[in-house]
C-alpha cells in the first residue's frame, strides 16, 4: 500500500516538473514493438478476411456474368433462329407466288420418324384443316412428298426418298421422262428402268411431269448428280439429289389442286391398290 502512495507522489512531482511527457514518450517507444507484435496477427487475420470476402464477391460476380452471358447467347441464338425462320417463310412466299389461284396452307414439322427405313414426317395439320391422303407437300425448294395418313389434328407425310415413293418426272432441258424412286436415304434418289440412250446429263433439273395424278406438273424434284452407263445391260444408272431440304426442320406448304385449271383432283395414295 505504501509503495503505491510513494509511486503516486513521485508521478505528481514528475508531472509538476514536466518530466512525465518525456517519460511517456520513452515508455511508448519501448512498448511500440510489443504493440506491433501483438497487433500483427490481428492485421493478418483482417487482411485474410478481406481477401476471402473479395474472392467470394468476385466469384459471385463471375457466376452472375457467366449466367448473363449464357442468357444473352441463348437470346442471340433465338434471334438467329427467328431470322432463319423468317428467311424460310419468305422463300416459301416466293415459291408460292404461282399458286395464287390454288389453296395453300402453311404447316410445320412436329416429328421426324427415327426409323432409317421409314422416311416419314408428322405435320401439325389434319382433317380439321382439310388435309387429305395423297396431298402433295413442298418446301421452298421443291417436292418433299405426299400425305399418307390423316388424323384430326395431324398428318403423316411420306418423303420422296422413301423406298415406297415413286414420282413421274421429266428433264427440263431435254423433256426426257422417267420414274424417280426413293432409296431410303435423305439425300438419294434414282431414276428407275432408264434406257442407256436417254438424254439426261449431270446437273439437269428434274420436275414433276404431272402424269399419274400424284403431283401437279412443274415442281422441282431434284438435280441429277451422276449418270453411269452400263453398256452390257444397255441401261443407265442415274442418281438424283432432292431439291427439297428434307433433313431440316422448316415450314412447309400443303397444296390443293387448282380446279379451275383442270388439274386432276383425284390424288392416289402410294398404298392404294391399282
PDB file of C-alpha atoms in Angstrom:
ATOM      1  CA  UNK A   1       0.000   0.000   0.000  1.00  0.00           C
ATOM      2  CA  UNK A   2       2.834   2.371   0.926  1.00  0.00           C
ATOM      3  CA  UNK A   3       4.533   1.561  -2.420  1.00  0.00           C
ATOM      4  CA  UNK A   4       1.631   2.826  -4.430  1.00  0.00           C
ATOM      5  CA  UNK A   5       1.430   6.002  -2.309  1.00  0.00           C
ATOM      6  CA  UNK A   6       5.089   6.724  -2.907  1.00  0.00           C
ATOM      7  CA  UNK A   7       4.695   5.975  -6.625  1.00  0.00           C
ATOM      8  CA  UNK A   8       1.748   8.354  -6.882  1.00  0.00           C
ATOM      9  CA  UNK A   9       3.693  11.166  -5.157  1.00  0.00           C
ATOM     10  CA  UNK A  10       6.634  10.520  -7.466  1.00  0.00           C
ATOM     11  CA  UNK A  11       4.450  10.753 -10.574  1.00  0.00           C
ATOM     12  CA  UNK A  12       2.901  14.005  -9.290  1.00  0.00           C
ATOM     13  CA  UNK A  13       6.321  15.505  -8.819  1.00  0.00           C
ATOM     14  CA  UNK A  14       7.449  14.379 -12.272  1.00  0.00           C
ATOM     15  CA  UNK A  15       4.329  15.830 -13.838  1.00  0.00           C
ATOM     16  CA  UNK A  16       4.793  19.090 -11.913  1.00  0.00           C
ATOM     17  CA  UNK A  17       8.307  19.462 -13.284  1.00  0.00           C
ATOM     18  CA  UNK A  18       7.109  18.422 -16.800  1.00  0.00           C
ATOM     19  CA  UNK A  19       9.138  15.225 -16.806  1.00  0.00           C
ATOM     20  CA  UNK A  20       6.087  12.982 -17.302  1.00  0.00           C
ATOM     21  CA  UNK A  21       5.550  13.652 -21.051  1.00  0.00           C
ATOM     22  CA  UNK A  22       9.157  12.749 -21.734  1.00  0.00           C
ATOM     23  CA  UNK A  23       8.766   9.580 -19.698  1.00  0.00           C
ATOM     24  CA  UNK A  24       5.545   8.767 -21.524  1.00  0.00           C
ATOM     25  CA  UNK A  25       7.319   9.062 -24.873  1.00  0.00           C
ATOM     26  CA  UNK A  26      10.122   6.797 -23.674  1.00  0.00           C
ATOM     27  CA  UNK A  27       7.641   4.215 -22.453  1.00  0.00           C
ATOM     28  CA  UNK A  28       5.597   4.464 -25.666  1.00  0.00           C
ATOM     29  CA  UNK A  29       8.707   3.952 -27.759  1.00  0.00           C
ATOM     30  CA  UNK A  30       9.683   0.977 -25.644  1.00  0.00           C
ATOM     31  CA  UNK A  31       6.202  -0.538 -25.904  1.00  0.00           C
ATOM     32  CA  UNK A  32       5.734   0.108 -29.637  1.00  0.00           C
ATOM     33  CA  UNK A  33       7.487  -3.072 -30.847  1.00  0.00           C
ATOM     34  CA  UNK A  34       5.449  -5.102 -28.371  1.00  0.00           C
ATOM     35  CA  UNK A  35       2.220  -3.489 -29.622  1.00  0.00           C
ATOM     36  CA  UNK A  36       3.239  -4.169 -33.212  1.00  0.00           C
ATOM     37  CA  UNK A  37       3.917  -7.832 -32.399  1.00  0.00           C
ATOM     38  CA  UNK A  38       0.554  -8.148 -30.643  1.00  0.00           C
ATOM     39  CA  UNK A  39      -1.319  -6.315 -33.437  1.00  0.00           C
ATOM     40  CA  UNK A  40       0.364  -8.172 -36.326  1.00  0.00           C
ATOM     41  CA  UNK A  41      -1.796 -11.358 -36.105  1.00  0.00           C
ATOM     42  CA  UNK A  42      -4.954  -9.226 -35.944  1.00  0.00           C
ATOM     43  CA  UNK A  43      -3.907  -7.264 -39.050  1.00  0.00           C
ATOM     44  CA  UNK A  44      -3.033 -10.529 -40.820  1.00  0.00           C
ATOM     45  CA  UNK A  45      -6.390 -12.060 -39.972  1.00  0.00           C
ATOM     46  CA  UNK A  46      -8.148  -8.888 -41.116  1.00  0.00           C
ATOM     47  CA  UNK A  47      -6.307  -8.984 -44.466  1.00  0.00           C
ATOM     48  CA  UNK A  48      -7.143 -12.670 -44.903  1.00  0.00           C
ATOM     49  CA  UNK A  49     -10.806 -11.961 -44.151  1.00  0.00           C
ATOM     50  CA  UNK A  50     -10.829  -9.097 -46.666  1.00  0.00           C
ATOM     51  CA  UNK A  51      -9.138 -11.293 -49.266  1.00  0.00           C
ATOM     52  CA  UNK A  52     -11.638 -14.112 -48.738  1.00  0.00           C
ATOM     53  CA  UNK A  53     -14.513 -11.636 -48.908  1.00  0.00           C
ATOM     54  CA  UNK A  54     -13.112 -10.119 -52.108  1.00  0.00           C
ATOM     55  CA  UNK A  55     -12.661 -13.558 -53.700  1.00  0.00           C
ATOM     56  CA  UNK A  56     -16.200 -14.531 -52.700  1.00  0.00           C
ATOM     57  CA  UNK A  57     -17.592 -11.322 -54.202  1.00  0.00           C
ATOM     58  CA  UNK A  58     -15.551 -11.822 -57.359  1.00  0.00           C
ATOM     59  CA  UNK A  59     -16.711 -15.453 -57.595  1.00  0.00           C
ATOM     60  CA  UNK A  60     -20.352 -14.388 -57.166  1.00  0.00           C
ATOM     61  CA  UNK A  61     -19.950 -11.621 -59.735  1.00  0.00           C
ATOM     62  CA  UNK A  62     -18.263 -14.052 -62.111  1.00  0.00           C
ATOM     63  CA  UNK A  63     -21.153 -16.528 -61.787  1.00  0.00           C
ATOM     64  CA  UNK A  64     -23.628 -13.717 -62.453  1.00  0.00           C
ATOM     65  CA  UNK A  65     -21.662 -12.572 -65.500  1.00  0.00           C
ATOM     66  CA  UNK A  66     -21.471 -16.141 -66.835  1.00  0.00           C
ATOM     67  CA  UNK A  67     -25.223 -16.543 -66.347  1.00  0.00           C
ATOM     68  CA  UNK A  68     -25.859 -13.251 -68.131  1.00  0.00           C
ATOM     69  CA  UNK A  69     -23.517 -14.291 -70.946  1.00  0.00           C
ATOM     70  CA  UNK A  70     -25.309 -17.629 -71.375  1.00  0.00           C
ATOM     71  CA  UNK A  71     -28.662 -15.852 -71.343  1.00  0.00           C
ATOM     72  CA  UNK A  72     -27.513 -13.347 -73.966  1.00  0.00           C
ATOM     73  CA  UNK A  73     -26.020 -16.133 -76.115  1.00  0.00           C
ATOM     74  CA  UNK A  74     -29.269 -18.112 -75.879  1.00  0.00           C
ATOM     75  CA  UNK A  75     -31.215 -14.978 -76.742  1.00  0.00           C
ATOM     76  CA  UNK A  76     -28.910 -14.353 -79.713  1.00  0.00           C
ATOM     77  CA  UNK A  77     -29.404 -17.939 -80.879  1.00  0.00           C
ATOM     78  CA  UNK A  78     -33.151 -17.421 -80.634  1.00  0.00           C
ATOM     79  CA  UNK A  79     -32.837 -14.272 -82.738  1.00  0.00           C
ATOM     80  CA  UNK A  80     -30.753 -16.229 -85.268  1.00  0.00           C
ATOM     81  CA  UNK A  81     -33.393 -18.972 -85.324  1.00  0.00           C
ATOM     82  CA  UNK A  82     -36.157 -16.410 -85.834  1.00  0.00           C
ATOM     83  CA  UNK A  83     -34.168 -14.730 -88.588  1.00  0.00           C
ATOM     84  CA  UNK A  84     -33.596 -18.103 -90.274  1.00  0.00           C
ATOM     85  CA  UNK A  85     -37.295 -18.955 -89.948  1.00  0.00           C
ATOM     86  CA  UNK A  86     -38.204 -15.564 -91.418  1.00  0.00           C
ATOM     87  CA  UNK A  87     -35.949 -16.248 -94.405  1.00  0.00           C
ATOM     88  CA  UNK A  88     -37.587 -19.651 -94.865  1.00  0.00           C
ATOM     89  CA  UNK A  89     -41.066 -18.114 -94.746  1.00  0.00           C
ATOM     90  CA  UNK A  90     -40.024 -15.515 -97.323  1.00  0.00           C
ATOM     91  CA  UNK A  91     -38.702 -18.299 -99.535  1.00  0.00           C
ATOM     92  CA  UNK A  92     -41.990 -20.169 -99.165  1.00  0.00           C
ATOM     93  CA  UNK A  93     -43.847 -16.986-100.063  1.00  0.00           C
ATOM     94  CA  UNK A  94     -41.734 -16.620-103.194  1.00  0.00           C
ATOM     95  CA  UNK A  95     -42.197 -20.295-104.053  1.00  0.00           C
ATOM     96  CA  UNK A  96     -45.981 -19.968-103.721  1.00  0.00           C
ATOM     97  CA  UNK A  97     -46.361 -16.890-105.972  1.00  0.00           C
ATOM     98  CA  UNK A  98     -47.554 -19.014-108.888  1.00  0.00           C
ATOM     99  CA  UNK A  99     -50.083 -20.752-106.607  1.00  0.00           C
ATOM    100  CA  UNK A 100     -52.291 -17.680-106.193  1.00  0.00           C
ATOM    101  CA  UNK A 101     -55.278 -19.471-107.737  1.00  0.00           C
ATOM    102  CA  UNK A 102     -54.726 -22.578-105.631  1.00  0.00           C
ATOM    103  CA  UNK A 103     -55.388 -23.111-101.988  1.00  0.00           C
ATOM    104  CA  UNK A 104     -52.185 -23.399 -99.964  1.00  0.00           C
ATOM    105  CA  UNK A 105     -51.661 -23.954 -96.243  1.00  0.00           C
ATOM    106  CA  UNK A 106     -48.543 -23.439 -94.153  1.00  0.00           C
ATOM    107  CA  UNK A 107     -47.613 -26.414 -91.955  1.00  0.00           C
ATOM    108  CA  UNK A 108     -44.806 -27.250 -89.559  1.00  0.00           C
ATOM    109  CA  UNK A 109     -42.923 -30.447 -88.866  1.00  0.00           C
ATOM    110  CA  UNK A 110     -43.764 -31.935 -85.479  1.00  0.00           C
ATOM    111  CA  UNK A 111     -41.831 -35.187 -85.693  1.00  0.00           C
ATOM    112  CA  UNK A 112     -39.344 -36.978 -87.929  1.00  0.00           C
ATOM    113  CA  UNK A 113     -39.505 -40.779 -87.913  1.00  0.00           C
ATOM    114  CA  UNK A 114     -36.321 -42.127 -86.300  1.00  0.00           C
ATOM    115  CA  UNK A 115     -36.521 -45.404 -88.255  1.00  0.00           C
ATOM    116  CA  UNK A 116     -33.932 -45.186 -91.099  1.00  0.00           C
ATOM    117  CA  UNK A 117     -36.138 -47.432 -93.245  1.00  0.00           C
ATOM    118  CA  UNK A 118     -39.149 -45.103 -92.925  1.00  0.00           C
ATOM    119  CA  UNK A 119     -38.633 -41.641 -94.364  1.00  0.00           C
ATOM    120  CA  UNK A 120     -41.706 -40.009 -92.860  1.00  0.00           C
ATOM    121  CA  UNK A 121     -42.524 -36.767 -91.039  1.00  0.00           C
ATOM    122  CA  UNK A 122     -45.500 -35.606 -88.983  1.00  0.00           C
ATOM    123  CA  UNK A 123     -47.196 -32.268 -89.739  1.00  0.00           C
ATOM    124  CA  UNK A 124     -49.334 -30.076 -87.489  1.00  0.00           C
ATOM    125  CA  UNK A 125     -52.281 -30.055 -89.949  1.00  0.00           C
ATOM    126  CA  UNK A 126     -55.020 -32.684 -90.210  1.00  0.00           C
ATOM    127  CA  UNK A 127     -58.667 -33.321 -91.036  1.00  0.00           C
ATOM    128  CA  UNK A 128     -59.725 -30.071 -89.376  1.00  0.00           C
ATOM    129  CA  UNK A 129     -57.646 -28.230 -91.990  1.00  0.00           C
ATOM    130  CA  UNK A 130     -58.949 -30.245 -94.937  1.00  0.00           C
ATOM    131  CA  UNK A 131     -55.801 -32.315 -95.394  1.00  0.00           C
ATOM    132  CA  UNK A 132     -56.370 -35.471 -97.438  1.00  0.00           C
ATOM    133  CA  UNK A 133     -54.456 -38.651 -98.244  1.00  0.00           C
ATOM    134  CA  UNK A 134     -52.229 -38.218-101.285  1.00  0.00           C
ATOM    135  CA  UNK A 135     -51.921 -34.450-100.870  1.00  0.00           C
ATOM    136  CA  UNK A 136     -48.606 -33.038-102.187  1.00  0.00           C
ATOM    137  CA  UNK A 137     -46.241 -31.335 -99.745  1.00  0.00           C
ATOM    138  CA  UNK A 138     -43.500 -28.909-100.809  1.00  0.00           C
ATOM    139  CA  UNK A 139     -40.934 -26.657 -99.192  1.00  0.00           C
ATOM    140  CA  UNK A 140     -39.280 -23.542-100.601  1.00  0.00           C
ATOM    141  CA  UNK A 141     -37.016 -25.629-102.854  1.00  0.00           C
ATOM    142  CA  UNK A 142     -39.240 -28.374-104.216  1.00  0.00           C
ATOM    143  CA  UNK A 143     -41.310 -31.504-103.666  1.00  0.00           C
ATOM    144  CA  UNK A 144     -40.996 -33.140-100.252  1.00  0.00           C
ATOM    145  CA  UNK A 145     -43.534 -35.946-100.566  1.00  0.00           C
ATOM    146  CA  UNK A 146     -47.211 -36.629-100.061  1.00  0.00           C
ATOM    147  CA  UNK A 147     -49.647 -37.242 -97.208  1.00  0.00           C
ATOM    148  CA  UNK A 148     -50.213 -40.941 -96.475  1.00  0.00           C
ATOM    149  CA  UNK A 149     -52.384 -40.753 -93.329  1.00  0.00           C
ATOM    150  CA  UNK A 150     -54.561 -38.092 -91.730  1.00  0.00           C
ATOM    151  CA  UNK A 151     -55.748 -37.653 -88.146  1.00  0.00           C
ATOM    152  CA  UNK A 152     -57.910 -34.930 -86.680  1.00  0.00           C
ATOM    153  CA  UNK A 153     -55.065 -32.509 -85.953  1.00  0.00           C
ATOM    154  CA  UNK A 154     -52.012 -34.053 -87.623  1.00  0.00           C
ATOM    155  CA  UNK A 155     -50.996 -35.817 -90.815  1.00  0.00           C
ATOM    156  CA  UNK A 156     -48.145 -38.114 -91.794  1.00  0.00           C
ATOM    157  CA  UNK A 157     -46.080 -37.436 -94.909  1.00  0.00           C
ATOM    158  CA  UNK A 158     -44.139 -39.988 -96.945  1.00  0.00           C
ATOM    159  CA  UNK A 159     -40.921 -38.310 -98.099  1.00  0.00           C
ATOM    160  CA  UNK A 160     -39.890 -38.784-101.720  1.00  0.00           C
ATOM    161  CA  UNK A 161     -36.691 -40.566-100.583  1.00  0.00           C
ATOM    162  CA  UNK A 162     -38.658 -43.456 -99.029  1.00  0.00           C
ATOM    163  CA  UNK A 163     -38.443 -46.863-100.755  1.00  0.00           C
ATOM    164  CA  UNK A 164     -42.223 -46.738-101.266  1.00  0.00           C
ATOM    165  CA  UNK A 165     -42.124 -43.423-103.120  1.00  0.00           C
ATOM    166  CA  UNK A 166     -42.268 -43.135-106.932  1.00  0.00           C
ATOM    167  CA  UNK A 167     -42.665 -39.812-108.791  1.00  0.00           C
ATOM    168  CA  UNK A 168     -43.078 -39.360-112.568  1.00  0.00           C
ATOM    169  CA  UNK A 169     -40.586 -36.664-113.628  1.00  0.00           C
ATOM    170  CA  UNK A 170     -39.240 -35.040-116.738  1.00  0.00           C
ATOM    171  CA  UNK A 171     -35.963 -33.369-117.616  1.00  0.00           C
ATOM    172  CA  UNK A 172     -36.366 -29.604-118.050  1.00  0.00           C
ATOM    173  CA  UNK A 173     -33.569 -29.474-120.641  1.00  0.00           C
ATOM    174  CA  UNK A 174     -34.394 -32.481-122.807  1.00  0.00           C
ATOM    175  CA  UNK A 175     -38.014 -33.306-121.835  1.00  0.00           C
ATOM    176  CA  UNK A 176     -36.910 -36.898-121.176  1.00  0.00           C
ATOM    177  CA  UNK A 177     -39.290 -38.670-118.803  1.00  0.00           C
ATOM    178  CA  UNK A 178     -38.815 -41.269-116.123  1.00  0.00           C
ATOM    179  CA  UNK A 179     -39.880 -42.566-112.722  1.00  0.00           C
ATOM    180  CA  UNK A 180     -37.878 -41.258-109.774  1.00  0.00           C
ATOM    181  CA  UNK A 181     -37.833 -43.626-106.787  1.00  0.00           C
ATOM    182  CA  UNK A 182     -36.513 -43.308-103.251  1.00  0.00           C
ATOM    183  CA  UNK A 183     -33.506 -45.150-101.924  1.00  0.00           C
ATOM    184  CA  UNK A 184     -34.244 -44.898 -98.218  1.00  0.00           C
ATOM    185  CA  UNK A 185     -31.698 -42.152 -97.644  1.00  0.00           C
ATOM    186  CA  UNK A 186     -32.433 -38.488 -97.146  1.00  0.00           C
ATOM    187  CA  UNK A 187     -30.036 -37.402 -99.883  1.00  0.00           C
ATOM    188  CA  UNK A 188     -30.509 -40.068-102.581  1.00  0.00           C
ATOM    189  CA  UNK A 189     -32.983 -40.768-105.397  1.00  0.00           C
ATOM    190  CA  UNK A 190     -32.625 -42.833-108.560  1.00  0.00           C
ATOM    191  CA  UNK A 191     -34.319 -42.995-111.969  1.00  0.00           C
ATOM    192  CA  UNK A 192     -35.815 -46.457-112.443  1.00  0.00           C
ATOM    193  CA  UNK A 193     -35.525 -48.517-115.649  1.00  0.00           C
ATOM    194  CA  UNK A 194     -33.776 -45.764-117.610  1.00  0.00           C
ATOM    195  CA  UNK A 195     -32.606 -46.771-121.116  1.00  0.00           C
ATOM    196  CA  UNK A 196     -28.975 -46.101-121.985  1.00  0.00           C
ATOM    197  CA  UNK A 197     -29.971 -43.785-124.823  1.00  0.00           C
ATOM    198  CA  UNK A 198     -31.830 -41.333-122.589  1.00  0.00           C
ATOM    199  CA  UNK A 199     -30.783 -37.702-122.916  1.00  0.00           C
ATOM    200  CA  UNK A 200     -30.120 -36.845-119.277  1.00  0.00           C
ATOM    201  CA  UNK A 201     -26.936 -35.171-118.034  1.00  0.00           C
ATOM    202  CA  UNK A 202     -25.375 -34.235-114.705  1.00  0.00           C
ATOM    203  CA  UNK A 203     -26.889 -31.068-113.182  1.00  0.00           C
ATOM    204  CA  UNK A 204     -30.103 -31.428-115.210  1.00  0.00           C
ATOM    205  CA  UNK A 205     -33.169 -30.325-113.258  1.00  0.00           C
ATOM    206  CA  UNK A 206     -35.965 -32.881-112.928  1.00  0.00           C
ATOM    207  CA  UNK A 207     -39.502 -31.642-112.275  1.00  0.00           C
ATOM    208  CA  UNK A 208     -42.840 -33.350-111.731  1.00  0.00           C
ATOM    209  CA  UNK A 209     -44.402 -34.347-115.053  1.00  0.00           C
ATOM    210  CA  UNK A 210     -47.969 -34.424-113.714  1.00  0.00           C
ATOM    211  CA  UNK A 211     -48.523 -37.972-115.008  1.00  0.00           C
ATOM    212  CA  UNK A 212     -50.278 -40.402-112.703  1.00  0.00           C
ATOM    213  CA  UNK A 213     -52.213 -37.743-110.799  1.00  0.00           C
ATOM    214  CA  UNK A 214     -49.984 -37.884-107.736  1.00  0.00           C
ATOM    215  CA  UNK A 215     -48.315 -34.476-108.124  1.00  0.00           C
ATOM    216  CA  UNK A 216     -49.142 -31.350-110.132  1.00  0.00           C
ATOM    217  CA  UNK A 217     -46.695 -30.687-113.006  1.00  0.00           C
ATOM    218  CA  UNK A 218     -43.691 -28.383-112.970  1.00  0.00           C
ATOM    219  CA  UNK A 219     -42.465 -28.650-109.389  1.00  0.00           C
ATOM    220  CA  UNK A 220     -38.691 -29.153-108.820  1.00  0.00           C
ATOM    221  CA  UNK A 221     -37.847 -32.629-107.605  1.00  0.00           C
ATOM    222  CA  UNK A 222     -34.069 -32.887-107.855  1.00  0.00           C
ATOM    223  CA  UNK A 223     -30.795 -32.325-109.673  1.00  0.00           C
ATOM    224  CA  UNK A 224     -29.006 -35.143-111.494  1.00  0.00           C
ATOM    225  CA  UNK A 225     -25.819 -35.875-109.543  1.00  0.00           C
ATOM    226  CA  UNK A 226     -24.367 -38.753-111.584  1.00  0.00           C
ATOM    227  CA  UNK A 227     -25.015 -40.664-114.839  1.00  0.00           C
ATOM    228  CA  UNK A 228     -23.359 -44.069-115.335  1.00  0.00           C
ATOM    229  CA  UNK A 229     -23.943 -46.055-118.487  1.00  0.00           C
ATOM    230  CA  UNK A 230     -23.948 -49.852-118.366  1.00  0.00           C
ATOM    231  CA  UNK A 231     -23.154 -50.828-121.952  1.00  0.00           C
ATOM    232  CA  UNK A 232     -23.677 -54.555-121.371  1.00  0.00           C
ATOM    233  CA  UNK A 233     -27.132 -54.151-119.844  1.00  0.00           C
ATOM    234  CA  UNK A 234     -27.977 -51.201-122.093  1.00  0.00           C
ATOM    235  CA  UNK A 235     -29.365 -49.069-119.291  1.00  0.00           C
ATOM    236  CA  UNK A 236     -28.226 -46.007-117.350  1.00  0.00           C
ATOM    237  CA  UNK A 237     -27.792 -45.676-113.599  1.00  0.00           C
ATOM    238  CA  UNK A 238     -28.866 -42.126-112.809  1.00  0.00           C
ATOM    239  CA  UNK A 239     -28.616 -40.707-109.285  1.00  0.00           C
ATOM    240  CA  UNK A 240     -30.509 -37.583-108.231  1.00  0.00           C
ATOM    241  CA  UNK A 241     -30.171 -35.222-105.259  1.00  0.00           C
ATOM    242  CA  UNK A 242     -33.532 -33.930-103.937  1.00  0.00           C
ATOM    243  CA  UNK A 243     -34.236 -30.220-104.330  1.00  0.00           C
ATOM    244  CA  UNK A 244     -36.206 -30.061-101.074  1.00  0.00           C
ATOM    245  CA  UNK A 245     -34.326 -29.717 -97.789  1.00  0.00           C
ATOM    246  CA  UNK A 246     -35.550 -32.990 -96.302  1.00  0.00           C
ATOM    247  CA  UNK A 247     -33.100 -33.085 -93.414  1.00  0.00           C
ATOM    248  CA  UNK A 248     -34.072 -29.698 -91.969  1.00  0.00           C
ATOM    249  CA  UNK A 249     -36.860 -28.779 -89.590  1.00  0.00           C
ATOM    250  CA  UNK A 250     -38.526 -25.982 -91.529  1.00  0.00           C
ATOM    251  CA  UNK A 251     -42.017 -24.794 -92.518  1.00  0.00           C
ATOM    252  CA  UNK A 252     -43.655 -26.496 -95.498  1.00  0.00           C
ATOM    253  CA  UNK A 253     -46.669 -25.946 -97.743  1.00  0.00           C
ATOM    254  CA  UNK A 254     -49.662 -28.179 -98.305  1.00  0.00           C
ATOM    255  CA  UNK A 255     -51.225 -27.524-101.716  1.00  0.00           C
ATOM    256  CA  UNK A 256     -54.686 -28.292-103.058  1.00  0.00           C
ATOM    257  CA  UNK A 257     -55.455 -28.949-106.750  1.00  0.00           C
ATOM    258  CA  UNK A 258     -56.430 -25.981-108.914  1.00  0.00           C
ATOM    259  CA  UNK A 259     -59.904 -26.999-110.062  1.00  0.00           C
ATOM    260  CA  UNK A 260     -60.201 -24.036-112.440  1.00  0.00           C
ATOM    261  CA  UNK A 261     -57.161 -25.132-114.448  1.00  0.00           C
ATOM    262  CA  UNK A 262     -58.417 -28.665-114.880  1.00  0.00           C
ATOM    263  CA  UNK A 263     -55.751 -30.194-112.678  1.00  0.00           C
ATOM    264  CA  UNK A 264     -56.698 -33.668-111.571  1.00  0.00           C
ATOM    265  CA  UNK A 265     -58.387 -33.594-108.217  1.00  0.00           C
ATOM    266  CA  UNK A 266     -58.132 -37.295-107.530  1.00  0.00           C
ATOM    267  CA  UNK A 267     -54.800 -37.977-105.842  1.00  0.00           C
ATOM    268  CA  UNK A 268     -53.866 -41.583-105.253  1.00  0.00           C
ATOM    269  CA  UNK A 269     -52.205 -42.778-102.070  1.00  0.00           C
ATOM    270  CA  UNK A 270     -48.954 -44.721-102.567  1.00  0.00           C
ATOM    271  CA  UNK A 271     -50.532 -47.529-100.511  1.00  0.00           C
ATOM    272  CA  UNK A 272     -53.704 -47.780-102.606  1.00  0.00           C
ATOM    273  CA  UNK A 273     -54.210 -50.842-104.788  1.00  0.00           C
ATOM    274  CA  UNK A 274     -54.386 -50.423-108.544  1.00  0.00           C
TER     275      UNK A 274
END
